[in-house]
XYZ file of C-alpha atoms in Angstrom:
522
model
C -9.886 -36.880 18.108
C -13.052 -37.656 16.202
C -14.528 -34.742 13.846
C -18.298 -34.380 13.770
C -18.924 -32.717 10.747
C -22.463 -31.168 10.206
C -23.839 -30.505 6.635
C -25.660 -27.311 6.243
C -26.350 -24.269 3.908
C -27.060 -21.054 5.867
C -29.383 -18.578 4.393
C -30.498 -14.641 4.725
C -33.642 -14.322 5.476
C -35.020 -10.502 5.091
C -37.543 -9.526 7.636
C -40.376 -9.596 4.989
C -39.473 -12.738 3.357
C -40.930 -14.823 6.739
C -44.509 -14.607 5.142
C -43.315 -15.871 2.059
C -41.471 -18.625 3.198
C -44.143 -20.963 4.039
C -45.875 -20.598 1.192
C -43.016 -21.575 -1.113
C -43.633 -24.453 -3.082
C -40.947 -26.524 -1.602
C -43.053 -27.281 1.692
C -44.987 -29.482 -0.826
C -42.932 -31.931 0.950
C -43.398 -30.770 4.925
C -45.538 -32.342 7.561
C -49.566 -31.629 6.959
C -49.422 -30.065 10.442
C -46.845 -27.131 11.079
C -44.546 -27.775 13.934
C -44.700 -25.851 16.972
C -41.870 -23.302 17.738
C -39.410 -23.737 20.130
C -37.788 -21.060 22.185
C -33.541 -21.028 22.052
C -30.982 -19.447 24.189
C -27.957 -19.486 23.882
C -25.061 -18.016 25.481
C -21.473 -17.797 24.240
C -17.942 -17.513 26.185
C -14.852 -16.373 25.765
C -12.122 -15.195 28.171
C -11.448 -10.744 28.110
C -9.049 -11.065 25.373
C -11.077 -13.460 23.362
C -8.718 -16.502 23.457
C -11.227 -18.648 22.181
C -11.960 -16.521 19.113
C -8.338 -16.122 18.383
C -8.060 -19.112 18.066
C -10.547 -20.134 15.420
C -13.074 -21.288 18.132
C -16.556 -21.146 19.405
C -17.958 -22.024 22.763
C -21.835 -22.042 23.737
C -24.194 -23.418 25.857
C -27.809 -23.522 24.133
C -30.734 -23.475 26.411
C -33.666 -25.241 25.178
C -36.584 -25.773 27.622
C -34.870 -27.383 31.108
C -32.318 -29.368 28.669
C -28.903 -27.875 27.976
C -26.286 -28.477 25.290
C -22.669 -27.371 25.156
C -21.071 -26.987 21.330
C -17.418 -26.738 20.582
C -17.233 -25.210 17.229
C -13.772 -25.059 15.034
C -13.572 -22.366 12.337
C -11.199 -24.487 10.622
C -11.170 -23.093 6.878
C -12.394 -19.811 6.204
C -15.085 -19.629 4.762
C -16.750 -23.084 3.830
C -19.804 -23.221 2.340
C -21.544 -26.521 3.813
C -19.371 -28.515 6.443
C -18.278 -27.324 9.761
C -16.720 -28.810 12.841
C -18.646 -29.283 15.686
C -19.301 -31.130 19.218
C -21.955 -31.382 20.544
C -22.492 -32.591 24.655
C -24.985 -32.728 27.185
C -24.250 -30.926 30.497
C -26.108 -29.892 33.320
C -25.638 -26.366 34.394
C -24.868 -22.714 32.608
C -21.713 -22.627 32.513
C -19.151 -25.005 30.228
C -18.211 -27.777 31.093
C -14.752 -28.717 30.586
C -14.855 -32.384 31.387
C -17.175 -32.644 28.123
C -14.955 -30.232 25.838
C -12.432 -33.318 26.019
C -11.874 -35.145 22.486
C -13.064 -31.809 20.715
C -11.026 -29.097 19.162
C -10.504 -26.878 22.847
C -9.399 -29.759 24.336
C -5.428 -28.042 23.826
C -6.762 -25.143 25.712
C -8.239 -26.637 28.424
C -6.762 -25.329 31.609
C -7.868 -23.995 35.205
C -6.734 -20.491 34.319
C -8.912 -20.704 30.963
C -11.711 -22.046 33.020
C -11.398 -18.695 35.595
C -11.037 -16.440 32.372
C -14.005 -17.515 30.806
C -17.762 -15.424 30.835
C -20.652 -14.652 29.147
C -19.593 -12.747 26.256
C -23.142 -12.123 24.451
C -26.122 -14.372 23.608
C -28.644 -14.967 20.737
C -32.442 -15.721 21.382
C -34.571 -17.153 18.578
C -37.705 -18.290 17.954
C -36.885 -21.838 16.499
C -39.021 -23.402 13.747
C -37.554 -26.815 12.206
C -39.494 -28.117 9.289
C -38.689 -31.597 8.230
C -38.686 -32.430 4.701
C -38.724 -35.400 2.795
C -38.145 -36.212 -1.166
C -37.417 -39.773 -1.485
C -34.242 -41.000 -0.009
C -33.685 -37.597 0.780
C -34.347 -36.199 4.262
C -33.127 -32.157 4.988
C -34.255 -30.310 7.953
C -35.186 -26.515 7.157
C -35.036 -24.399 10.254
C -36.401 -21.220 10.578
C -34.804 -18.797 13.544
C -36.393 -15.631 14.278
C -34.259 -13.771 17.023
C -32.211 -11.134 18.343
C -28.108 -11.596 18.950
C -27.923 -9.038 22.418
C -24.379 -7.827 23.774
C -23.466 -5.343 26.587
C -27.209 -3.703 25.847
C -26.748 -3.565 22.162
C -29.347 -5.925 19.884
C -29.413 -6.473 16.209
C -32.046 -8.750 14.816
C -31.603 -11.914 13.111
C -33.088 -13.908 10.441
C -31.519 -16.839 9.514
C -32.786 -20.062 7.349
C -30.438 -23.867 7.837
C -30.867 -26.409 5.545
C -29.381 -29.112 7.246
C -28.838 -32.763 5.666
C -29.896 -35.658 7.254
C -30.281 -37.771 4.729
C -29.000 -37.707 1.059
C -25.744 -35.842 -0.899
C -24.940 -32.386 -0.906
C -26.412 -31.336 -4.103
C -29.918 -32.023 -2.907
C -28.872 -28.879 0.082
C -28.126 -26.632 -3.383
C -31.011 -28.027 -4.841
C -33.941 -27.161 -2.461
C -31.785 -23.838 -1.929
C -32.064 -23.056 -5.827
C -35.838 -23.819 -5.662
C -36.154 -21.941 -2.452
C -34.966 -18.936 -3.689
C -37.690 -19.066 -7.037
C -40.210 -17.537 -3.932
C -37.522 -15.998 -1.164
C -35.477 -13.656 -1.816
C -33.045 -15.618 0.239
C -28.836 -15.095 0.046
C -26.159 -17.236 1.265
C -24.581 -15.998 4.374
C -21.604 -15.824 4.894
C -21.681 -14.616 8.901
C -22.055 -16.894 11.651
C -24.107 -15.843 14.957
C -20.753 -15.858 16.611
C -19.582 -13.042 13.943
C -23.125 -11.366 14.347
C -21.954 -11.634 18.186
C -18.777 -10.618 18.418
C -19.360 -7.466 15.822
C -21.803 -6.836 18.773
C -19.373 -6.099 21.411
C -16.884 -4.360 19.675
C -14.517 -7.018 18.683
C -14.844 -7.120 14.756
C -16.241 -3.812 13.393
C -18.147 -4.074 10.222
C -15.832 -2.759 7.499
C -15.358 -4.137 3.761
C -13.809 -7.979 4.039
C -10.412 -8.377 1.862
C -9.000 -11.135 0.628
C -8.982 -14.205 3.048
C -5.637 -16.173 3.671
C -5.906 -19.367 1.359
C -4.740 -22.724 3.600
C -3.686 -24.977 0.977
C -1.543 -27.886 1.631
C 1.235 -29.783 -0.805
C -0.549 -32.811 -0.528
C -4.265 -31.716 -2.082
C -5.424 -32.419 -5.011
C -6.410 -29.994 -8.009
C -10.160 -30.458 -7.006
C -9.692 -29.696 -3.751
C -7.252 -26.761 -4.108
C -9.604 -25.376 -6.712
C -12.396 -25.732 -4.008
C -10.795 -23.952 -1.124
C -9.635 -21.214 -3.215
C -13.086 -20.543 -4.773
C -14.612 -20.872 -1.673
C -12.855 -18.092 -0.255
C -13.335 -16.012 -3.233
C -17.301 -15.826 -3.061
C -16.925 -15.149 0.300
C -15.435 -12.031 -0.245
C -17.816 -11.316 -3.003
C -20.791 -12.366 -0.587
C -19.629 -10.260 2.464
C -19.002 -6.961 0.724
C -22.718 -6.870 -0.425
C -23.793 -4.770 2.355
C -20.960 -2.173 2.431
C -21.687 -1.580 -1.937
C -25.570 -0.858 -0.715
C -24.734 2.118 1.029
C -21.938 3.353 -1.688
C -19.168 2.469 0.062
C -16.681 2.581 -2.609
C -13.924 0.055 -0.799
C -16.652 -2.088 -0.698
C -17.427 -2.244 -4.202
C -13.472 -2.303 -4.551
C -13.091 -5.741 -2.435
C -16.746 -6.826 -4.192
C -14.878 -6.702 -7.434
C -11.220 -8.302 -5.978
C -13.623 -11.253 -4.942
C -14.795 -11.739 -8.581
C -11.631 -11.107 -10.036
C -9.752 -13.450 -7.704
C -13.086 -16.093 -8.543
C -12.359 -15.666 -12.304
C -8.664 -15.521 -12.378
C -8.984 -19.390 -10.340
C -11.369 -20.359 -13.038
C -8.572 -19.188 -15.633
C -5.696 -21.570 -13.700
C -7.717 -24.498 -13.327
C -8.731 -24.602 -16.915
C -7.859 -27.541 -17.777
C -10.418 -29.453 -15.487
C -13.196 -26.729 -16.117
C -14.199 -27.074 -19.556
C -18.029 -28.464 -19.245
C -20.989 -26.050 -20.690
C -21.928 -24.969 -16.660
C -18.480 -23.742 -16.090
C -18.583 -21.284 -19.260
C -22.594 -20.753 -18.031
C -20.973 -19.409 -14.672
C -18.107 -17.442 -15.963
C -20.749 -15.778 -18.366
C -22.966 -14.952 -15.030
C -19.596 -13.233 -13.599
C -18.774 -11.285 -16.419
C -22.154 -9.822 -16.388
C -21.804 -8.858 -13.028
C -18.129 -7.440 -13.754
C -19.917 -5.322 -16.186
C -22.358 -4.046 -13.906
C -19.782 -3.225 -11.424
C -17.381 -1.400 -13.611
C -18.789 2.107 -14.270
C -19.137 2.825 -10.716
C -15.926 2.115 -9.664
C -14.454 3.625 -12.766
C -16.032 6.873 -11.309
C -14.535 6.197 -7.838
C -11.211 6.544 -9.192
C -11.753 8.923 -11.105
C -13.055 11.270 -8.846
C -10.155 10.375 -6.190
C -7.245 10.628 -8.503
C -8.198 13.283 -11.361
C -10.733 15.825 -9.592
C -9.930 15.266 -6.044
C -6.135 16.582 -6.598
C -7.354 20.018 -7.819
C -10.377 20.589 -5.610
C -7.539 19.612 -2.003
C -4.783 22.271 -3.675
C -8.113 24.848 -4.139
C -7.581 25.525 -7.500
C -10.811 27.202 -8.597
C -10.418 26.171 -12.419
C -12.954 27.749 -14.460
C -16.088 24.916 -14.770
C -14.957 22.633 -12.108
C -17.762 23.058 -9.767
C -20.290 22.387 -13.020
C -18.199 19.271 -13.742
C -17.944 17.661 -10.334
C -21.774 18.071 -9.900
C -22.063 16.704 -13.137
C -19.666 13.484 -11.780
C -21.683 13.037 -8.918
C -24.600 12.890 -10.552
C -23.415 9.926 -12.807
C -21.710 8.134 -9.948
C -25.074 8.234 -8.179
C -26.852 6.808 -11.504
C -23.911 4.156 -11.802
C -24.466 3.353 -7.758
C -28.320 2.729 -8.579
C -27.246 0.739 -11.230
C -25.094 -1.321 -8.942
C -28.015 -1.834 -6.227
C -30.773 -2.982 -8.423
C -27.855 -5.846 -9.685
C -26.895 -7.101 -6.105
C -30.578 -6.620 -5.049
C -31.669 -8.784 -8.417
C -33.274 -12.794 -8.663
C -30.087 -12.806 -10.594
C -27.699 -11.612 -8.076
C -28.752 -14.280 -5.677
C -29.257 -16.836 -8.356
C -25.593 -16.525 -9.092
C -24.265 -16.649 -5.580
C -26.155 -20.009 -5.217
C -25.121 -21.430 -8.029
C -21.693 -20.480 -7.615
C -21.638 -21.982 -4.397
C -23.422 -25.343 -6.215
C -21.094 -25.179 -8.980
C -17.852 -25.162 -6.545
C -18.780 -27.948 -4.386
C -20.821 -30.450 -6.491
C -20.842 -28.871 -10.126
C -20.725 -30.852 -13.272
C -16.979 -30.432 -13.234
C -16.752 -32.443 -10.021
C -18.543 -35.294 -11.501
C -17.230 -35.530 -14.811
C -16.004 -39.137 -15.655
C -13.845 -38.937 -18.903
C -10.395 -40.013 -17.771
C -8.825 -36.798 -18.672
C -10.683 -34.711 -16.481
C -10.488 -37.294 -13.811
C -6.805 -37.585 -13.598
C -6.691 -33.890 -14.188
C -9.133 -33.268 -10.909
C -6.439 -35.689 -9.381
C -3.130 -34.259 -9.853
C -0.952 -33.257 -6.712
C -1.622 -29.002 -6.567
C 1.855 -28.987 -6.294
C 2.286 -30.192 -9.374
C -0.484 -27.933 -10.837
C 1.193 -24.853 -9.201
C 4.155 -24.906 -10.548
C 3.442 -25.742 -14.055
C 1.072 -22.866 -14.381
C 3.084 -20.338 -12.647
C 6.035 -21.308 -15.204
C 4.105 -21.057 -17.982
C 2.598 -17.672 -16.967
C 5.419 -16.173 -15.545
C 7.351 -16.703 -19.083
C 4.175 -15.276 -20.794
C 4.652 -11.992 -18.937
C 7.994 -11.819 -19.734
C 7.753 -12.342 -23.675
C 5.040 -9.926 -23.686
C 6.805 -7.169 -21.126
C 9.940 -7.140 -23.397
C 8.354 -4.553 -26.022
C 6.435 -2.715 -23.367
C 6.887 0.748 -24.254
C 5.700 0.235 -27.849
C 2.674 -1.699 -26.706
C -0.907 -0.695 -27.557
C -2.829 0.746 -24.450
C -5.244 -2.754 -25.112
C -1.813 -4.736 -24.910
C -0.901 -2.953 -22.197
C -4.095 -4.121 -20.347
C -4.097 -7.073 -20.763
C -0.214 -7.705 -19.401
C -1.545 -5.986 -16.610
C -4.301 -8.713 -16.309
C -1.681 -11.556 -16.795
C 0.262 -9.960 -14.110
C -2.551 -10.051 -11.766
C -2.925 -13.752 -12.237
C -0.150 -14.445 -11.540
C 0.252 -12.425 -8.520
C -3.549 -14.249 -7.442
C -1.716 -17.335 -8.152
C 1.372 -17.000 -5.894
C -1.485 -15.556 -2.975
C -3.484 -18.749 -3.769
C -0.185 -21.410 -3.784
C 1.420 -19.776 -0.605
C 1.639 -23.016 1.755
C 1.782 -25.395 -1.721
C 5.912 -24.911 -1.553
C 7.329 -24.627 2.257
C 10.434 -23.398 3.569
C 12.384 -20.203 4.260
C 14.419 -20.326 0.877
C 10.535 -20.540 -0.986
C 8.817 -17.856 1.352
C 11.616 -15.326 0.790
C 11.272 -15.844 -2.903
C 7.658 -15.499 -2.850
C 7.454 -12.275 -1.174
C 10.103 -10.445 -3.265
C 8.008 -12.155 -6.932
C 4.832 -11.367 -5.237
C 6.186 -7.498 -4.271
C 7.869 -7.391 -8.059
C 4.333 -8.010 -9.551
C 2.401 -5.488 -7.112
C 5.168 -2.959 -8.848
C 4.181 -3.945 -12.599
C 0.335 -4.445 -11.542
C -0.015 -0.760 -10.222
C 2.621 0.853 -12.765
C 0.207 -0.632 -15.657
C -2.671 -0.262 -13.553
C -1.523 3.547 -13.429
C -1.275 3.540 -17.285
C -4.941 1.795 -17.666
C -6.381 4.645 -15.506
C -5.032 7.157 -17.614
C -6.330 5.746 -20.641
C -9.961 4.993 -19.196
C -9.615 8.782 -17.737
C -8.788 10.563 -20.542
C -12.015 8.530 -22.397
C -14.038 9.920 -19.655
C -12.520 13.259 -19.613
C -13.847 12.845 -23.801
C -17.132 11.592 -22.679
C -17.799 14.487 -20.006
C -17.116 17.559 -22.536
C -19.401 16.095 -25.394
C -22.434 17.524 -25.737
C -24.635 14.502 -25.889
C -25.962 12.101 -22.405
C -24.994 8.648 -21.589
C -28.192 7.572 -23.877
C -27.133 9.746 -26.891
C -29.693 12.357 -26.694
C -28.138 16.046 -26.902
C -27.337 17.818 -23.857
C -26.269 21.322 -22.916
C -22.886 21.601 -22.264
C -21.152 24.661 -20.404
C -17.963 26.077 -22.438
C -16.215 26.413 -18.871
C -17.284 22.536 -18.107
C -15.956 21.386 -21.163
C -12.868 23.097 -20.469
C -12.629 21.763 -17.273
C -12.691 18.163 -18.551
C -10.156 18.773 -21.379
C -7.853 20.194 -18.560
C -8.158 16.962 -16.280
C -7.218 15.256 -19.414
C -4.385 17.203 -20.558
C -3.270 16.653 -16.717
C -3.635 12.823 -17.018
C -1.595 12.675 -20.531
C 0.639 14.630 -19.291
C 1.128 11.577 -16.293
C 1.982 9.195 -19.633
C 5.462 9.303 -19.668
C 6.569 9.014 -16.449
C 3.727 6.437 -15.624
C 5.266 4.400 -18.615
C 8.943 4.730 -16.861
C 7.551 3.579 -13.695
C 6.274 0.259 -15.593
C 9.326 -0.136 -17.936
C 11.423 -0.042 -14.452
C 8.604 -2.221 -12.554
C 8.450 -5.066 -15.246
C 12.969 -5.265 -15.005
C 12.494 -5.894 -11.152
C 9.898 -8.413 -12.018
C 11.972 -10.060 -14.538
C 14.971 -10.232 -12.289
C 12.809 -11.461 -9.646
C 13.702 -15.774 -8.772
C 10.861 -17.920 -8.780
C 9.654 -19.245 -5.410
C 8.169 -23.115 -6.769
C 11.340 -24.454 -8.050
């Protein structure tokens, strides 16, 4: 079976961003004479228990004018950033037509039952602009759709940008995308029409996206394993942007899993990722880490410390001052978080993230080192660095209960990389014996990870408890304290240091289960 791959970055398009567009300064390059819009229809199937979509598939057929056009569409590897699968026939009436799904990826399905199953299952109707542009050898086609995406009587409206190559090498897609987004406050998206669709009718509610499953295989290379993996980490960061807008704090939680999943990757591929743009982009996620933090600092805060109290009804004396006082900073600290992921800078970074992962400097760098680095079997890779950090953890864990809270953290943070690592390098080493393994290390660090996380949230708690009886604001200026709030705070952090020792037992016991614990890549 052949694989038609299309090239294309898709781009958010807010509703007021569609008089700006045209006036960016990339259309330097487009026709004299603006092309004429085309009206596009088209409607998607599936069978009542969505077969199709189960199975990592898409099935339309587009409506343009009197001609029609069936497309076979493979989801293939969650979330990639430029190349799909797709087939794309000719056929001659409205519904598919299975004679020219053959030699595409439903041809397995393809049955007279399926064929009965299948109906309309919603549609999308846009307003089609395609602006050909031209810079040298390079030839992209920028298409502008303008739409709704309808379903069972339901409509939500779509704006959608595709920069499409035709002509030319990836990095010129990034490139026209980067200068794009100097006048449009234009995002990467990370949500197909079909997604738009099938949220539509019920199938996929919107809720905050966790991790996504990472398909590695034995036989990739370092570059490539690094590539899927990061790929599926700015997705997650990407997709939870609209859950953080409206406060939703396990939004902002799976938001900052994305990032910390993208950074702890950059940490085990190291050795391949030392050029100036990689540090430039780790600097870029750090500063969004930092913007990030306070907020969800508050979140657990508020569910762990003051939540507790307020469900048993204690009525301690200043506890109603101090949770109005909390929910006034976790309001300032949400603010804070919108004007970052609403920010040039926000978007900046998710574009040049995506640039950086498929065609960064890194990709292209010729020394010999980094090329037979790039070039080693993941494998390989995998099992090297989950030695070497497993053994780190275990040095380290030895003189746990005399370690410094800062130690402390940062075992915890080993711990999670290594945990990230054995999610990542799932499918690297097959078999029974290996997947047995891998759960049971992979369970053993979720133990240590939340029995030191436990002991980092004390610490950061009882600083906050500090913070919220002083009698000074966040900028230093003095504020009036109540006696009874101040009370109140030094009570939620006598509760938490009172938590200490049996928080420190839990890790002490968690870290000798992870020590026991076989590795899976031997």
């Amino acid at each position: 079976m052949s694989v038609p791959r299309e090239t294309e970055l898709k781009l958010d398009l807010p509703p007021d961003g569609m008089a700006m567009l045209t006036r960016s300064a990339v259309f330097k390059d487009a026709p004299r004479t603006a092309p004429r819009p085309k009206k596009i229809v088209s409607v998607y199937f599936d069978t009542g228990n969505f077969k199709l979509r189960n199975s990592g598939l898409t099935l339309r057929v587009r409506r343009e004018g009197r001609r029609r056009v069936q497309t076979v569409k493979q989801e293939g590897e969650r979330a990639p950033l430029l190349a799909r699968n797709e087939w794309e026939r000719p056929i001659r009436g409205r519904r598919p037509d299975f004679a020219a799904a053959r030699d595409t990826a439903l041809e397995p399905l393809l049955s007279k039952k399926l064929e009965r199953q299948l109906k309309p299952v919603f549609e999308t109707s846009v307003r089609r602009t395609v602006y050909p542009l031209r810079n040298g050898d390079t030839e992209i086609e920028l298409t502008v759709d303008e739409g709704t995406v309808e379903a069972g009587g339901k409509s939500s409206p779509l704006y959608e940008v595709e920069l499409e190559l035709k002509r030319g090498a990836p990095a010129d897609l990034f490139r026209l995308a980067q200068a794009l987004a100097e006048d449009v406050p234009v995002q990467i998206s990370v949500r197909t029409k079909a997604e738009r669709g099938y949220a539509l009718v019920g199938r996929e509610k919107p809720a905050p996206v966790k991790a996504l499953l990472v398909a590695l295989k034995p036989d990739f290379t370092a570059q490539a394993a690094f590539q899927t993996v990061a790929r599926a980490c700015l997705h997650q960061l990407i997709a939870n942007r609209p859950f953080v807008r409206i406060g939703q704090p396990e939004g902002l939680h799976q938001m900052r899993v994305g990032l910390r999943r993208l950074r702890a990757a950059i940490s085990l591929f190291s050795g391949m990722l030392s050029d100036t743009q990689t540090q430039e982009m780790k600097a870029q996620l750090r500063w969004l880490n930092g913007e990030l933090r306070a907020a969800r600092e508050l979140d657990v805060f508020m569910s762990r410390v003051v939540k507790p109290p307020v469900d048993a009804k204690r009525d301690k004396p200043g506890l109603a001052a101090l949770i109005k006082d909390l929910r006034k900073r976790r309001a300032e600290a949400y603010a804070r978080v919108r004007s970052a992921i609403d920010s040039y800078r926000f978007r900046r970074l998710v574009l040049d993230a995506a640039a950086w992962i498929e065609v960064g400097d890194w990709t292209r760098n010729s020394d010999d080192l980094a090329c037979a680095l790039r070039e080693r079997p993941i494998s390989s890779v995998a099992a090297d660095e989950l030695q070497r950090r497993r053994k780190k953890i275990l040095k380290r864990g030895a003189h746990l209960k005399t370690l410094e809270p800062h130690r402390r953290h940062t075992l915890r943070i080993q711990a999670k990389k290594v945990r990230y690592a054995s999610e990542f390098f799932a499918n690297v080493f097959p078999g029974k014996k290996s997947a047995r393994r891998r759960e049971a290390f992979i369970a053993a660090l979720e133990k240590l990870q939340d029995a030191l996380g436990e002991l980092n949230d004390i610490a950061v708690h009882e600083e906050l408890s500090a913070v919220l009886a002083q009698e000074q604001n966040g900028d230093g200026t003095p504020r009036k304290v109540h006696a009874k709030e101040a009370f109140a705070a030094g009570r939620l952090s006598g509760y938490e240091e009172a938590r200490m020792a049996s928080a420190l037992q839990d890790a002490e016991r968690a870290y000798r289960l992870a020590s026991r614990a076989k590795p899976f890549w031997r």
